[in-house]
Short mmCIF file of C-alpha atoms and ligand atoms in Angstrom, two decimals:
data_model
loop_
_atom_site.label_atom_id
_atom_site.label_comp_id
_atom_site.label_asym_id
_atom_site.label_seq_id
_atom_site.Cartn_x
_atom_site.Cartn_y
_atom_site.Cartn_z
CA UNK A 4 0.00 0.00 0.00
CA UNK A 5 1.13 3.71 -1.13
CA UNK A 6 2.50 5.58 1.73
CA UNK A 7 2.50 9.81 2.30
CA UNK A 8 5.61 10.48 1.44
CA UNK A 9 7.04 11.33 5.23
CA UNK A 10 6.37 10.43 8.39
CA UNK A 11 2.97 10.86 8.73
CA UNK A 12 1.29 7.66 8.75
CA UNK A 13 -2.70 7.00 6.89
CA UNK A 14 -3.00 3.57 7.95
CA UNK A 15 -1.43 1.55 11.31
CA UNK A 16 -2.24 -2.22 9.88
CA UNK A 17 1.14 -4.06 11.18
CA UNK A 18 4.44 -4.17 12.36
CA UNK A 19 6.19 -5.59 9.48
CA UNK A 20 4.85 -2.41 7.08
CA UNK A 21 6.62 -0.07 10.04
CA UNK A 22 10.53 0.91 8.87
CA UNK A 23 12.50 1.65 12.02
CA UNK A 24 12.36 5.61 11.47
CA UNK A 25 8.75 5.21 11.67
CA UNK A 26 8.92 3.52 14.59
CA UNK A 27 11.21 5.76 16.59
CA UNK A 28 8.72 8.61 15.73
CA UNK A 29 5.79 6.61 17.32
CA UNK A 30 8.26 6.12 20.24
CA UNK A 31 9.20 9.88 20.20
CA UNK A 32 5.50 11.22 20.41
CA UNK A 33 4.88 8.74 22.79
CA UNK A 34 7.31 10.37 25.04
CA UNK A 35 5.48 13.39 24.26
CA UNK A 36 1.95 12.03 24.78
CA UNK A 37 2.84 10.94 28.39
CA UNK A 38 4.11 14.13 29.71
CA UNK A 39 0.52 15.52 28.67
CA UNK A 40 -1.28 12.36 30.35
CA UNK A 41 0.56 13.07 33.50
CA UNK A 42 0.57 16.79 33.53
CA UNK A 43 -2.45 17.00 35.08
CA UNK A 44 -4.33 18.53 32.46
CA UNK A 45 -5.44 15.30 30.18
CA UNK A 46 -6.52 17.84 27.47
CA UNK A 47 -4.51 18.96 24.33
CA UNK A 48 -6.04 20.10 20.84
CA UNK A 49 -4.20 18.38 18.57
CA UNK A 50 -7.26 16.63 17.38
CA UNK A 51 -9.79 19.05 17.92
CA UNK A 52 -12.35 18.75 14.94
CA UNK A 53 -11.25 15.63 14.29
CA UNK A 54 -13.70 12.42 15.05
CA UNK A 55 -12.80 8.76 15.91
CA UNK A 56 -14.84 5.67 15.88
CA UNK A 57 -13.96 2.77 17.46
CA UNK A 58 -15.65 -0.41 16.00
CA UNK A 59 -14.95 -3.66 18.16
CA UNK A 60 -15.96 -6.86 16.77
CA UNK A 61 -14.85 -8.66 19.96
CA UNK A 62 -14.40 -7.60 23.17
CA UNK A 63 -11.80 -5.43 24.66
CA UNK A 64 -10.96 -3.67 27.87
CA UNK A 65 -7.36 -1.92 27.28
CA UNK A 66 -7.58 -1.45 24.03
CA UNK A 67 -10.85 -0.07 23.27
CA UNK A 68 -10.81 2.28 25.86
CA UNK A 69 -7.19 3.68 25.45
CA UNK A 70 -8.09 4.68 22.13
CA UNK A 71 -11.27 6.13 23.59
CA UNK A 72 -9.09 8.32 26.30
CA UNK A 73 -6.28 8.74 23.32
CA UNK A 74 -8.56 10.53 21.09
CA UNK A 75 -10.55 12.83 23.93
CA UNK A 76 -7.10 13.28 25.91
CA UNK A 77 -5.87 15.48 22.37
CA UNK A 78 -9.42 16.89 21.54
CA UNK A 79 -11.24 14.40 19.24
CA UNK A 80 -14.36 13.77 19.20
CA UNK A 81 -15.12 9.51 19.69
CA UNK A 82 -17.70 7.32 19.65
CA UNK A 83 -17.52 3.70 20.04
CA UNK A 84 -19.82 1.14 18.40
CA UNK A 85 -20.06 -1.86 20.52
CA UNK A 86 -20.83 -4.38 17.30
CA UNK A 87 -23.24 -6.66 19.53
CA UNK A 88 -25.73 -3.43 19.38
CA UNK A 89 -25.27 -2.47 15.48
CA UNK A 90 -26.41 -3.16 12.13
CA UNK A 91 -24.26 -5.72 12.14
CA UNK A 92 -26.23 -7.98 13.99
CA UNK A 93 -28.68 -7.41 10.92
CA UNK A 94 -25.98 -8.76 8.71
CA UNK A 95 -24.21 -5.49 7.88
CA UNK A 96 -20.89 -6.37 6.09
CA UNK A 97 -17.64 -4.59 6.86
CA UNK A 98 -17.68 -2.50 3.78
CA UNK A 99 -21.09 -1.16 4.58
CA UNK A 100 -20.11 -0.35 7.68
CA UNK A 101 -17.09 1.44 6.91
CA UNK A 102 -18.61 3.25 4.35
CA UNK A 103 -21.33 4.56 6.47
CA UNK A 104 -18.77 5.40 8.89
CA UNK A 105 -17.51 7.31 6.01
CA UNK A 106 -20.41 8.83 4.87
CA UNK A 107 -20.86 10.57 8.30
CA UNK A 108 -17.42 12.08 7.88
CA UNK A 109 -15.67 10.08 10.50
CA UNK A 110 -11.52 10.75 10.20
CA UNK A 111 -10.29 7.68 11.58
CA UNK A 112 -11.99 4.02 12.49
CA UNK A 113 -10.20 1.95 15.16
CA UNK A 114 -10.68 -1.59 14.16
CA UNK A 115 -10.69 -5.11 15.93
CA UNK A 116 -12.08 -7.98 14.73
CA UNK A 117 -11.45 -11.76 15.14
CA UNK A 118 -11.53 -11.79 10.88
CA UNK A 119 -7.53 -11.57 10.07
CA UNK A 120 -6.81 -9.06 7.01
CA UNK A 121 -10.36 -7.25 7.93
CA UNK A 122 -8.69 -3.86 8.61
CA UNK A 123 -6.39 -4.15 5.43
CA UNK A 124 -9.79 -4.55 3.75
CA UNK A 125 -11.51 -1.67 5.64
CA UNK A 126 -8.48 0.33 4.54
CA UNK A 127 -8.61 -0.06 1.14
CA UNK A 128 -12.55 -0.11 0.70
CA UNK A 129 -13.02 3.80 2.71
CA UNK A 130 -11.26 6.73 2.85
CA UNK A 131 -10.72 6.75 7.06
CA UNK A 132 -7.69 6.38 8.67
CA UNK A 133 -7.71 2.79 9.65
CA UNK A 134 -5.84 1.69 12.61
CA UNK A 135 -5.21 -2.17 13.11
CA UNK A 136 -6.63 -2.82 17.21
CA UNK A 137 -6.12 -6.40 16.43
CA UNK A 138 -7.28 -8.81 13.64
CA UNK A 139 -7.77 -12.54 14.84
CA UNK A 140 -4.38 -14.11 15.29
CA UNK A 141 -2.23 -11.65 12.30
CA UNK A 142 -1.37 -8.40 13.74
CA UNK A 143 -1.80 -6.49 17.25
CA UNK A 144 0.28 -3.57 16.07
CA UNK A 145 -0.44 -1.05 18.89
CA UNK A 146 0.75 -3.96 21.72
CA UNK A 147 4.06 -4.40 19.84
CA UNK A 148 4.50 -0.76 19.91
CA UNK A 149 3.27 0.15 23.22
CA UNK A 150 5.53 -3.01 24.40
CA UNK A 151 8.75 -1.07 22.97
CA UNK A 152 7.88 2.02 24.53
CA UNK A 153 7.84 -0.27 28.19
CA UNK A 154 10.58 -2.10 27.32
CA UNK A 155 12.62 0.94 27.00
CA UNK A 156 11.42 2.88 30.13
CA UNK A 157 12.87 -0.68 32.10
CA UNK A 158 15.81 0.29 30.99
CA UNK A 159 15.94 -2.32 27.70
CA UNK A 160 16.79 0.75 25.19
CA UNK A 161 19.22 -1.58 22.87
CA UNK A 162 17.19 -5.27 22.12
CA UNK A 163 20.08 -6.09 20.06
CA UNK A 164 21.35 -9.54 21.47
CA UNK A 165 18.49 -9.65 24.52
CA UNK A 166 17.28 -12.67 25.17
CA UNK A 167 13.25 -11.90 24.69
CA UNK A 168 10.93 -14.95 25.11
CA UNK A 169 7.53 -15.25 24.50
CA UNK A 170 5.70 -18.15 26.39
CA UNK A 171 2.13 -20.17 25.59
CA UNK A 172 -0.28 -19.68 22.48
CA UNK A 173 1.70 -18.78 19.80
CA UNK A 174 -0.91 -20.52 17.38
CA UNK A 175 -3.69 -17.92 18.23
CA UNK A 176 -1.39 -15.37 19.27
CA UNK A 177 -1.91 -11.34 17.28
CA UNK A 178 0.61 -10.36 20.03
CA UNK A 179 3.17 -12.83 19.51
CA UNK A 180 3.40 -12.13 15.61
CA UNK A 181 3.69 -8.46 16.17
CA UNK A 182 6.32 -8.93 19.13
CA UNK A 183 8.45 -11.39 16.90
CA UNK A 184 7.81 -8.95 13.63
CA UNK A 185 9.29 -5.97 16.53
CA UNK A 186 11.80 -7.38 17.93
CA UNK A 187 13.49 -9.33 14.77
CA UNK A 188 14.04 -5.28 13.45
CA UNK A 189 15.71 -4.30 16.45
CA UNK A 190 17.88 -7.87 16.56
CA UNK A 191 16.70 -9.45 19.82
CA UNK A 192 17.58 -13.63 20.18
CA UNK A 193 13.27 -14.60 20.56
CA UNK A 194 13.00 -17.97 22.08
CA UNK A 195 9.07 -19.47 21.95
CA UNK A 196 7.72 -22.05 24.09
CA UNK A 197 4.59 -23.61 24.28
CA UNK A 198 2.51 -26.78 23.84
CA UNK A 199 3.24 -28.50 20.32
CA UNK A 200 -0.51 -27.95 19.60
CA UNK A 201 -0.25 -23.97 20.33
CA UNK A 202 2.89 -23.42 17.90
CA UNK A 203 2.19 -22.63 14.23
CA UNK A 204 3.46 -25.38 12.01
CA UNK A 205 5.77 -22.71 10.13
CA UNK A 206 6.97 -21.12 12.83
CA UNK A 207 10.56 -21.98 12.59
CA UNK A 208 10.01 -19.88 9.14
CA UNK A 209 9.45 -16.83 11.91
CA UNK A 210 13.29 -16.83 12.39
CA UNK A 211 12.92 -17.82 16.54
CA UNK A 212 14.59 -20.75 18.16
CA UNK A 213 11.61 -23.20 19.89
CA UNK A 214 12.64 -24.36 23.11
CA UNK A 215 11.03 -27.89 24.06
CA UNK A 216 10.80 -27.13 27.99
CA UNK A 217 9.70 -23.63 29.20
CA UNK A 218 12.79 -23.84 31.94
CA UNK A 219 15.36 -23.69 28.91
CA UNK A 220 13.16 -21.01 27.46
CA UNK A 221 13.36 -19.09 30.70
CA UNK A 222 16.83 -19.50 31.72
CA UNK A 223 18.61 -15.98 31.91
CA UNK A 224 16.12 -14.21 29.60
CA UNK A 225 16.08 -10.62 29.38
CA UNK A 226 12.47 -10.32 28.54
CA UNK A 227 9.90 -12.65 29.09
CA UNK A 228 6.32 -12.05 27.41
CA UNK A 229 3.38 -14.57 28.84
CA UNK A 230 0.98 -14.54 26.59
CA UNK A 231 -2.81 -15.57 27.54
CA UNK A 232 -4.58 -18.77 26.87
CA UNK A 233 -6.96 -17.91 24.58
CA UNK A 234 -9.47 -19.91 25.72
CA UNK A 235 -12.28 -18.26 23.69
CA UNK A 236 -10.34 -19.05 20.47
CA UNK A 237 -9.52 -22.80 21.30
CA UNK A 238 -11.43 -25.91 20.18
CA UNK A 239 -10.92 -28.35 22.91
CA UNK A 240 -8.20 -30.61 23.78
CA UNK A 241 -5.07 -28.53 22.63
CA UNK A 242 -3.87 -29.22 26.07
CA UNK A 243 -5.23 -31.86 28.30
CA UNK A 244 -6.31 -29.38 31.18
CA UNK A 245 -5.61 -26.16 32.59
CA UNK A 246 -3.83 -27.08 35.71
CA UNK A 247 -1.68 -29.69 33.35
CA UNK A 248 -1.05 -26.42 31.41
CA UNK A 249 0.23 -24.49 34.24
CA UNK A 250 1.90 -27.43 35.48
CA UNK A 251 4.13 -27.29 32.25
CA UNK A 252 4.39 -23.57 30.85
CA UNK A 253 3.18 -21.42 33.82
CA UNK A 254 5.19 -18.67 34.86
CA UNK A 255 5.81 -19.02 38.51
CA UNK A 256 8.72 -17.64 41.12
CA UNK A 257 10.55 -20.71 40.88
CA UNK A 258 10.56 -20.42 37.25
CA UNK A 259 11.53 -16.60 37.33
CA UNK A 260 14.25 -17.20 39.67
CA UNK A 261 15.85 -18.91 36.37
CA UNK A 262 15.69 -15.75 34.13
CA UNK A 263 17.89 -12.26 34.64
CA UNK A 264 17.82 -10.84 37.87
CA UNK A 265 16.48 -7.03 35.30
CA UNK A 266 14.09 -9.50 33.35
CA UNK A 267 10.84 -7.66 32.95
CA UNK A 268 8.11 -9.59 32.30
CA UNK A 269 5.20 -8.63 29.60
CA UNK A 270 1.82 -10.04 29.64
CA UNK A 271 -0.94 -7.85 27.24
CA UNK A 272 -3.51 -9.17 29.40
CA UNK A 273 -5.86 -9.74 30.49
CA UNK A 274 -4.05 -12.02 32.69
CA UNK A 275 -5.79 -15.81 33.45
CA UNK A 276 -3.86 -15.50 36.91
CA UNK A 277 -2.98 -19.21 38.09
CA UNK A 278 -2.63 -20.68 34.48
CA UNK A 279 -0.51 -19.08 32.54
CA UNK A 280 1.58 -16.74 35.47
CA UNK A 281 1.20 -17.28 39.09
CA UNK A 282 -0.21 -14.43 41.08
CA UNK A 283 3.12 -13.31 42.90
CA UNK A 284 4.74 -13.18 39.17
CA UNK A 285 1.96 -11.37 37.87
CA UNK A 286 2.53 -8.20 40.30
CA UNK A 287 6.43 -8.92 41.17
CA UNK A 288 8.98 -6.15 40.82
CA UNK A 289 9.84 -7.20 37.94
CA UNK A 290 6.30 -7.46 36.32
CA UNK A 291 5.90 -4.53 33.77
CA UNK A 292 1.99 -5.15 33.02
CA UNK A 293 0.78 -2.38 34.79
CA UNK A 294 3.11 0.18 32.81
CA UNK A 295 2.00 -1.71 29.59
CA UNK A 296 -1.68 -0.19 30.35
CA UNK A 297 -0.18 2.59 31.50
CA UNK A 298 2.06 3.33 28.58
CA UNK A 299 -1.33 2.37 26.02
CA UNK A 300 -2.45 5.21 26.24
CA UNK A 301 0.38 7.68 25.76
CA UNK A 302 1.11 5.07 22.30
CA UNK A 303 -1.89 5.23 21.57
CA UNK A 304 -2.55 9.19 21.95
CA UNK A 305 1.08 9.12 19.22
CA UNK A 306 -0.78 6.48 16.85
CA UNK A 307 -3.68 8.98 16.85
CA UNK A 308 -1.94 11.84 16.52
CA UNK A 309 0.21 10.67 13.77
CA UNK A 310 -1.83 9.50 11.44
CA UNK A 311 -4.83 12.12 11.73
CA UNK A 312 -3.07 15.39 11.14
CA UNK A 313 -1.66 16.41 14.38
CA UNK A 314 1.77 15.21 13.35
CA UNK A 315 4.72 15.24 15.84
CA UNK A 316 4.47 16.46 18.82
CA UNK A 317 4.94 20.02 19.36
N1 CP B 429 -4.03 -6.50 25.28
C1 CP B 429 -5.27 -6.38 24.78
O1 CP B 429 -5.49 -6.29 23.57
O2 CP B 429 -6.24 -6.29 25.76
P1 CP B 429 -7.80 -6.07 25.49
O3 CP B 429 -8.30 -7.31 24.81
O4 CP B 429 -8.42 -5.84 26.86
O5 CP B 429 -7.94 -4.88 24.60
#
């Protein structure tokens, strides 16, 4: 897809169409976003007159509501369609939609949806700025970026060489192929671990190393990103039961005592506490998760502003 020729951005679809200048702007206005978040005045005008719809096909808690505080925190005006209540429950397809989204001069449409490729369609078929909130298991783009901009404020500034693991459902995983798509630009070594049945068959084609047992996965990792069972996604039987799950890939303190003693541990939640990471790792010291909310909305306030005129920062 065409791009403006500089670094303002029209759509935000996935990591790998991101070059790493583009990404160290998103990372810059980030910066800049925060200071206005924690100013104490949540109120900037870089988007005043501009509107924002956020259309969820599936549920959401960060997501759909940073982009909600993103867009009012610089001035834009937002409105969220929750899918379950909308025309599309009459059968509405995604072109309809977007076009009457369109039609009521809407700027930019914040899409998730568990149909992968749905926002590269809803870019091409309207003339909003589309920004990717997740697309079944392709491409979490904002997660990847907002992980960066943690990453970096625990001190990981350089990824080159880190050892960055991701643990659990790769198969099903939006996250995970952003992370890997991230982190492969900047160099990191990205081990994955996880039941045979939750690894794509081509994922040695991802250029990561597959450890077997979660322990050699773990051992002296720089980052470590637990991923959630997606238990919503999963036909049955991919692993024989939860607690056998957690028995074999959980994240627990005697499994973090094998990483770094800096590893910062990632999880985009929300968190199945007691399967996938044990509820001291969860909220440990070196536990991240609540910056990754945290730093969503300043990423997300720089995605917004990027792409829908307000440019870099002032
Ligand atoms: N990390 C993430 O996408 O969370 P939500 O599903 O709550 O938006």
């Amino acid at each position: 897809m065409e791009k403006k020729p500089s670094l303002f951005f029209f759509v935000i679809l996935d990591i790998e169409s991101l070059s790493r200048e583009e990404i160290e702007l998103i990372m810059a206005t980030g910066g800049e976003m925060k200071k206005i978040m924690k100013s104490g005045m949540k109120k900037a005008d870089y988007l005043k007159g501009k509107s924002v719809i956020t259309l969820f096909y599936e549920a959401s808690t960060r997501t759909r509501t940073s982009f909600e505080s993103a867009g009012k925190y610089l001035g834009a005006h937002v409105v969220n369609i929750n899918t379950a209540s909308s025309s599309v429950t009459k059968g509405e397809c995604l072109k309809d939609t977007v076009l009457v989204l369109e039609n009521m001069d809407c700027d930019g449409v914040i899409i998730r949806t568990p149909m992968e490729g749905a926002s590269v369609y809803a870019a091409k078929v309207g003339k909003p700025v589309v920004i990717n909130a997740g697309d079944g298991a392709h491409a979490h783009p904002s997660q990847a970026l907002l992980d960066l901009f943690t990453l970096r404020e625990y001190g990981k500034k350089d990824l080159q060489g880190l050892k960055m693991v991701i643990v659990g459902d790769i198969l099903y995983s939006r996250v995970a192929r952003s992370n890997i798509a991230m982190w492969k630009k900047f160099g990191a070594d990205i081990h994955v671990c996880g039941p045979m049945t939750l690894l794509p068959h081509d994922i040695s084609a991802l250029g990561v190393t597959v450890d077997a047992r979660v322990e050699d996965a773990l051992r002296d990792a720089d980052v470590v990103d637990v991923l959630r069972i997606q238990l919503e996604r999963q036909k049955n039987g991919l692993f024989p039961t939860p607690r056998e799950y957690s028995r074999q890939y959980g994240v627990n303190d005697e499994r973090l005592a094998l990483c770094k003693k800096d590893v910062v541990i990632l999880h985009p939640g929300p968190m199945n506490r007691g399967l996938e990471i044990s509820y001291g790792v969860g909220y440990c010291g070196n536990a991240a998760i609540r910056d990754q909310v945290n730093n969503g909305v300043a990423v997300r306030m720089a995605l917004l502003n990027l792409t829908l005129g307000g440019g870099e920062a002032k």
